Amino acid sequence: MADLAINEATDASHGCSMTESELALDENVGTTNALCEWAIGLKFSDIPRPVLERVKHLILDGIACGLVGGHVPWSEQCADAIFDYEPPGYCNVIGYNEKLGPLAAAILNGAFIQATELDDYHSTAPLHSASVVLPALLAAAQCLSTGNGRGDQAKQKVVSGLDFLLAAVVGFETGPRAGLALGGAELLTRGWHSGAIFGCPAAALASARLLGLAPADAESAVGIACTQAGGLMAATYEGMVKRVQHAFAARAGLFGALLARNGYVGIRKVLERRYGGFLSMFSQGNGAVPPYDVRRVVDGLGERWEIFGIRVKLHACVGGCHGQVEALAQLQQAHPDRFEKEKLRHITSIRVGLSSPIFAHDGWEPFQRPLETTGAQMDAAYIGASQLVDGQVLLEQFADRNLNRDEVWDLVMKTSCYHDRHFDQPHFACGARVTIDFDDGFKVETILDQPRGYNPPITDEDIRRKYRTLTPSAVDDELRLQRIEDLILDLENVDDVSELIGLLALPTKNVL
């Protein structure tokens, strides 16, 4: 598969030798088609067992986040608005009795998975894969099981767990590859919400695979999804819309697949087109030479799995600050007498060195007190102060009642962040250098290149433990939680995913 779109050293239309830079921008290389052919043709036997196991656990982690995130205050406000303005439909919503049409259901389910900053992230191509892929697939599955569509499409089709799992593999693999072709975190540095952009082709191809589209129709779906891509990272500072921007990508991808299913033709070659193409347009202004590399989309496809770059969060904040949190935890462990809560007032300054994209994304100075929950979970100074005061960065630290504590804000105001080029090295982007000065002249510093879960990754057992720790706060029924876990972890042997979808829709409660 790696040969499909990257090994042509000759321009097919001109017969002339091409430079590496020209190859990276070649719109005749057929990348979008090659990706779609792979996605639609993927077989169970093509996927190594470790990949399948990892994807099932990523699904479990995303579902845990959705169950916990469905009734936090900002999710309830989103749900109230959508239930007010969208008509009832046939698709379930996580944690609610009401049903919606597929596009509206995808919005809510995506917003719930991303609601608490506990969902996955990719370490080199930043996106939250579960909040993009799973909402699209849950809705697409119910389109099939309820027989919505025209002609032969109107026949009800049972969606097996294996069908769902293969489509999830497609989505989880596609998003990071689109992101890597755009330079990974570079898009984030320039202020785009990268995952809301990378996620569009991921949701489109996952949905197209589950809906049984032909490769040409899948390419239409990707084209329709990519022309809707967007997302502004100014959503970091305040408000609630940051929680729903990955859901916009889920909806865009699902919408593209549903239109293509009915014969609507989208943009061909959307990834590689030089004029108005996905990679061409979202790379403009980045200063790189070449500005994008279309070959990264399919390089090693089916042989090297970007799925293993998807990280699982252990802290309820932006993934880029996990290195900072863990660096502070190391200092607290190494110097327990210095970091006793009542002695934190003796700290005179905290300096935090971050990679370029994380400094741009999270190193900003707080401009108001208190921050709103979104801003607090995205601000390195507030996140670090919470770790110092509470010894943890979990949902409790961002509840409304905790956002204006004097002991936290004293440390926030003593914190300054800066760009440290050390962390611009590959795979160091979420690391941090932390330097702390005390009023008696004592100084401590530590460098943490990679937070937990990089090398080695968080284990599948850790993910199961996270699910079992998180979800009881939202669901009282232990048997329900166990059944959800059992179904997900045995997806390839599940005859019909309707039971799983129904279990997710039973009411949940507010964890805050």
PDB file of N, CA and C in Angstrom, residues 56-57 59-68 94-95 134 138 464 467-468 471-472 474-491 494 497-508:
ATOM      1  N   LYS A  56     -10.210  -0.886  20.058  1.00  0.00           N
ATOM      2  CA  LYS A  56     -11.314  -1.191  20.976  1.00  0.00           C
ATOM      3  C   LYS A  56     -11.147  -0.430  22.283  1.00  0.00           C
ATOM      4  N   HIS A  57      -9.927  -0.331  22.759  1.00  0.00           N
ATOM      5  CA  HIS A  57      -9.708   0.400  24.010  1.00  0.00           C
ATOM      6  C   HIS A  57      -9.850   1.906  23.814  1.00  0.00           C
ATOM      7  N   ILE A  59     -12.007   3.184  21.746  1.00  0.00           N
ATOM      8  CA  ILE A  59     -13.472   3.324  21.756  1.00  0.00           C
ATOM      9  C   ILE A  59     -13.973   3.338  23.195  1.00  0.00           C
ATOM     10  N   LEU A  60     -13.475   2.428  24.020  1.00  0.00           N
ATOM     11  CA  LEU A  60     -13.887   2.383  25.425  1.00  0.00           C
ATOM     12  C   LEU A  60     -13.569   3.693  26.127  1.00  0.00           C
ATOM     13  N   ASP A  61     -12.396   4.248  25.859  1.00  0.00           N
ATOM     14  CA  ASP A  61     -12.018   5.516  26.482  1.00  0.00           C
ATOM     15  C   ASP A  61     -12.929   6.646  26.019  1.00  0.00           C
ATOM     16  N   GLY A  62     -13.234   6.685  24.722  1.00  0.00           N
ATOM     17  CA  GLY A  62     -14.138   7.716  24.217  1.00  0.00           C
ATOM     18  C   GLY A  62     -15.528   7.604  24.806  1.00  0.00           C
ATOM     19  N   ILE A  63     -16.018   6.392  24.950  1.00  0.00           N
ATOM     20  CA  ILE A  63     -17.337   6.185  25.544  1.00  0.00           C
ATOM     21  C   ILE A  63     -17.335   6.611  27.014  1.00  0.00           C
ATOM     22  N   ALA A  64     -16.257   6.311  27.733  1.00  0.00           N
ATOM     23  CA  ALA A  64     -16.149   6.771  29.120  1.00  0.00           C
ATOM     24  C   ALA A  64     -16.266   8.281  29.199  1.00  0.00           C
ATOM     25  N   CYS A  65     -15.573   8.963  28.295  1.00  0.00           N
ATOM     26  CA  CYS A  65     -15.623  10.430  28.289  1.00  0.00           C
ATOM     27  C   CYS A  65     -17.025  10.931  27.961  1.00  0.00           C
ATOM     28  N   GLY A  66     -17.703  10.254  27.023  1.00  0.00           N
ATOM     29  CA  GLY A  66     -19.064  10.652  26.666  1.00  0.00           C
ATOM     30  C   GLY A  66     -20.042  10.465  27.806  1.00  0.00           C
ATOM     31  N   LEU A  67     -19.918   9.363  28.536  1.00  0.00           N
ATOM     32  CA  LEU A  67     -20.804   9.119  29.674  1.00  0.00           C
ATOM     33  C   LEU A  67     -20.594  10.162  30.764  1.00  0.00           C
ATOM     34  N   VAL A  68     -19.336  10.524  31.016  1.00  0.00           N
ATOM     35  CA  VAL A  68     -19.023  11.510  32.051  1.00  0.00           C
ATOM     36  C   VAL A  68     -19.372  12.924  31.594  1.00  0.00           C
ATOM     37  N   ILE A  94     -26.033  10.010  23.871  1.00  0.00           N
ATOM     38  CA  ILE A  94     -25.451   9.437  25.079  1.00  0.00           C
ATOM     39  C   ILE A  94     -26.025  10.115  26.325  1.00  0.00           C
ATOM     40  N   GLY A  95     -26.665   9.306  27.189  1.00  0.00           N
ATOM     41  CA  GLY A  95     -27.126   9.805  28.479  1.00  0.00           C
ATOM     42  C   GLY A  95     -28.464  10.503  28.470  1.00  0.00           C
ATOM     43  N   LEU A 134     -16.385   8.461  16.696  1.00  0.00           N
ATOM     44  CA  LEU A 134     -17.478   7.708  17.317  1.00  0.00           C
ATOM     45  C   LEU A 134     -18.851   8.342  17.096  1.00  0.00           C
ATOM     46  N   LEU A 138     -21.823   6.149  15.414  1.00  0.00           N
ATOM     47  CA  LEU A 138     -23.049   5.827  16.151  1.00  0.00           C
ATOM     48  C   LEU A 138     -24.285   6.227  15.349  1.00  0.00           C
ATOM     49  N   ARG A 464      -8.667   0.515  30.730  1.00  0.00           N
ATOM     50  CA  ARG A 464      -9.800  -0.128  31.414  1.00  0.00           C
ATOM     51  C   ARG A 464      -9.948   0.425  32.832  1.00  0.00           C
ATOM     52  N   TYR A 467     -11.603   3.799  32.642  1.00  0.00           N
ATOM     53  CA  TYR A 467     -13.040   3.635  32.412  1.00  0.00           C
ATOM     54  C   TYR A 467     -13.755   3.288  33.714  1.00  0.00           C
ATOM     55  N   ARG A 468     -13.193   2.350  34.463  1.00  0.00           N
ATOM     56  CA  ARG A 468     -13.851   1.873  35.690  1.00  0.00           C
ATOM     57  C   ARG A 468     -13.782   2.905  36.809  1.00  0.00           C
ATOM     58  N   THR A 471     -16.372   6.296  35.129  1.00  0.00           N
ATOM     59  CA  THR A 471     -17.791   6.186  34.775  1.00  0.00           C
ATOM     60  C   THR A 471     -18.752   6.027  35.951  1.00  0.00           C
ATOM     61  N   PRO A 472     -18.355   5.444  37.091  1.00  0.00           N
ATOM     62  CA  PRO A 472     -19.330   5.367  38.195  1.00  0.00           C
ATOM     63  C   PRO A 472     -19.800   6.728  38.697  1.00  0.00           C
ATOM     64  N   ALA A 474     -20.900   8.978  36.826  1.00  0.00           N
ATOM     65  CA  ALA A 474     -22.022   9.354  35.963  1.00  0.00           C
ATOM     66  C   ALA A 474     -23.105   8.293  35.879  1.00  0.00           C
ATOM     67  N   VAL A 475     -22.760   7.039  36.192  1.00  0.00           N
ATOM     68  CA  VAL A 475     -23.686   5.919  36.045  1.00  0.00           C
ATOM     69  C   VAL A 475     -23.661   5.091  37.324  1.00  0.00           C
ATOM     70  N   ASP A 476     -24.814   4.953  37.964  1.00  0.00           N
ATOM     71  CA  ASP A 476     -24.894   4.188  39.212  1.00  0.00           C
ATOM     72  C   ASP A 476     -24.980   2.686  38.986  1.00  0.00           C
ATOM     73  N   ASP A 477     -25.401   2.276  37.819  1.00  0.00           N
ATOM     74  CA  ASP A 477     -25.682   0.878  37.524  1.00  0.00           C
ATOM     75  C   ASP A 477     -24.399   0.146  37.127  1.00  0.00           C
ATOM     76  N   GLU A 478     -23.848  -0.651  38.042  1.00  0.00           N
ATOM     77  CA  GLU A 478     -22.603  -1.362  37.777  1.00  0.00           C
ATOM     78  C   GLU A 478     -22.766  -2.384  36.653  1.00  0.00           C
ATOM     79  N   LEU A 479     -23.919  -3.032  36.593  1.00  0.00           N
ATOM     80  CA  LEU A 479     -24.140  -4.031  35.555  1.00  0.00           C
ATOM     81  C   LEU A 479     -24.167  -3.385  34.171  1.00  0.00           C
ATOM     82  N   ARG A 480     -24.771  -2.220  34.075  1.00  0.00           N
ATOM     83  CA  ARG A 480     -24.783  -1.497  32.801  1.00  0.00           C
ATOM     84  C   ARG A 480     -23.360  -1.156  32.363  1.00  0.00           C
ATOM     85  N   LEU A 481     -22.554  -0.634  33.270  1.00  0.00           N
ATOM     86  CA  LEU A 481     -21.180  -0.278  32.937  1.00  0.00           C
ATOM     87  C   LEU A 481     -20.374  -1.508  32.523  1.00  0.00           C
ATOM     88  N   GLN A 482     -20.570  -2.598  33.205  1.00  0.00           N
ATOM     89  CA  GLN A 482     -19.838  -3.811  32.865  1.00  0.00           C
ATOM     90  C   GLN A 482     -20.250  -4.344  31.507  1.00  0.00           C
ATOM     91  N   ARG A 483     -21.548  -4.267  31.199  1.00  0.00           N
ATOM     92  CA  ARG A 483     -22.023  -4.749  29.906  1.00  0.00           C
ATOM     93  C   ARG A 483     -21.474  -3.888  28.768  1.00  0.00           C
ATOM     94  N   ILE A 484     -21.432  -2.573  28.967  1.00  0.00           N
ATOM     95  CA  ILE A 484     -20.861  -1.687  27.947  1.00  0.00           C
ATOM     96  C   ILE A 484     -19.401  -2.061  27.698  1.00  0.00           C
ATOM     97  N   GLU A 485     -18.658  -2.243  28.761  1.00  0.00           N
ATOM     98  CA  GLU A 485     -17.244  -2.606  28.620  1.00  0.00           C
ATOM     99  C   GLU A 485     -17.092  -3.946  27.902  1.00  0.00           C
ATOM    100  N   ASP A 486     -17.898  -4.920  28.298  1.00  0.00           N
ATOM    101  CA  ASP A 486     -17.796  -6.245  27.688  1.00  0.00           C
ATOM    102  C   ASP A 486     -18.100  -6.201  26.195  1.00  0.00           C
ATOM    103  N   LEU A 487     -19.120  -5.463  25.810  1.00  0.00           N
ATOM    104  CA  LEU A 487     -19.491  -5.374  24.396  1.00  0.00           C
ATOM    105  C   LEU A 487     -18.392  -4.700  23.577  1.00  0.00           C
ATOM    106  N   ILE A 488     -17.829  -3.630  24.090  1.00  0.00           N
ATOM    107  CA  ILE A 488     -16.802  -2.908  23.338  1.00  0.00           C
ATOM    108  C   ILE A 488     -15.542  -3.755  23.181  1.00  0.00           C
ATOM    109  N   LEU A 489     -15.139  -4.402  24.234  1.00  0.00           N
ATOM    110  CA  LEU A 489     -13.890  -5.153  24.180  1.00  0.00           C
ATOM    111  C   LEU A 489     -14.025  -6.490  23.447  1.00  0.00           C
ATOM    112  N   ASP A 490     -15.242  -6.837  23.059  1.00  0.00           N
ATOM    113  CA  ASP A 490     -15.474  -8.041  22.257  1.00  0.00           C
ATOM    114  C   ASP A 490     -16.198  -7.694  20.962  1.00  0.00           C
ATOM    115  N   LEU A 491     -15.974  -6.483  20.457  1.00  0.00           N
ATOM    116  CA  LEU A 491     -16.754  -5.987  19.325  1.00  0.00           C
ATOM    117  C   LEU A 491     -16.734  -6.927  18.128  1.00  0.00           C
ATOM    118  N   VAL A 494     -19.568  -9.311  18.332  1.00  0.00           N
ATOM    119  CA  VAL A 494     -20.916  -8.821  18.628  1.00  0.00           C
ATOM    120  C   VAL A 494     -21.746  -8.839  17.344  1.00  0.00           C
ATOM    121  N   VAL A 497     -24.761  -4.074  17.100  1.00  0.00           N
ATOM    122  CA  VAL A 497     -24.321  -3.018  18.024  1.00  0.00           C
ATOM    123  C   VAL A 497     -25.496  -2.261  18.626  1.00  0.00           C
ATOM    124  N   SER A 498     -26.726  -2.613  18.262  1.00  0.00           N
ATOM    125  CA  SER A 498     -27.891  -1.883  18.781  1.00  0.00           C
ATOM    126  C   SER A 498     -27.971  -1.952  20.304  1.00  0.00           C
ATOM    127  N   GLU A 499     -27.587  -3.087  20.880  1.00  0.00           N
ATOM    128  CA  GLU A 499     -27.631  -3.180  22.345  1.00  0.00           C
ATOM    129  C   GLU A 499     -26.673  -2.169  22.967  1.00  0.00           C
ATOM    130  N   LEU A 500     -25.486  -2.065  22.435  1.00  0.00           N
ATOM    131  CA  LEU A 500     -24.512  -1.107  22.956  1.00  0.00           C
ATOM    132  C   LEU A 500     -25.029   0.320  22.843  1.00  0.00           C
ATOM    133  N   ILE A 501     -25.558   0.673  21.683  1.00  0.00           N
ATOM    134  CA  ILE A 501     -26.057   2.033  21.483  1.00  0.00           C
ATOM    135  C   ILE A 501     -27.203   2.332  22.446  1.00  0.00           C
ATOM    136  N   GLY A 502     -28.074   1.353  22.669  1.00  0.00           N
ATOM    137  CA  GLY A 502     -29.171   1.530  23.611  1.00  0.00           C
ATOM    138  C   GLY A 502     -28.692   1.720  25.032  1.00  0.00           C
ATOM    139  N   LEU A 503     -27.662   0.992  25.442  1.00  0.00           N
ATOM    140  CA  LEU A 503     -27.111   1.134  26.793  1.00  0.00           C
ATOM    141  C   LEU A 503     -26.495   2.518  26.985  1.00  0.00           C
ATOM    142  N   LEU A 504     -25.882   3.053  25.953  1.00  0.00           N
ATOM    143  CA  LEU A 504     -25.280   4.385  26.066  1.00  0.00           C
ATOM    144  C   LEU A 504     -26.346   5.466  26.242  1.00  0.00           C
ATOM    145  N   ALA A 505     -27.518   5.236  25.698  1.00  0.00           N
ATOM    146  CA  ALA A 505     -28.567   6.260  25.712  1.00  0.00           C
ATOM    147  C   ALA A 505     -29.320   6.331  27.029  1.00  0.00           C
ATOM    148  N   LEU A 506     -29.181   5.359  27.900  1.00  0.00           N
ATOM    149  CA  LEU A 506     -29.860   5.430  29.192  1.00  0.00           C
ATOM    150  C   LEU A 506     -29.330   6.641  29.964  1.00  0.00           C
ATOM    151  N   PRO A 507     -30.167   7.272  30.787  1.00  0.00           N
ATOM    152  CA  PRO A 507     -29.769   8.513  31.441  1.00  0.00           C
ATOM    153  C   PRO A 507     -28.496   8.380  32.276  1.00  0.00           C
ATOM    154  N   THR A 508     -27.727   9.452  32.294  1.00  0.00           N
ATOM    155  CA  THR A 508     -26.563   9.594  33.151  1.00  0.00           C
ATOM    156  C   THR A 508     -26.777  10.809  34.042  1.00  0.00           C
TER     157      THR A 508
END
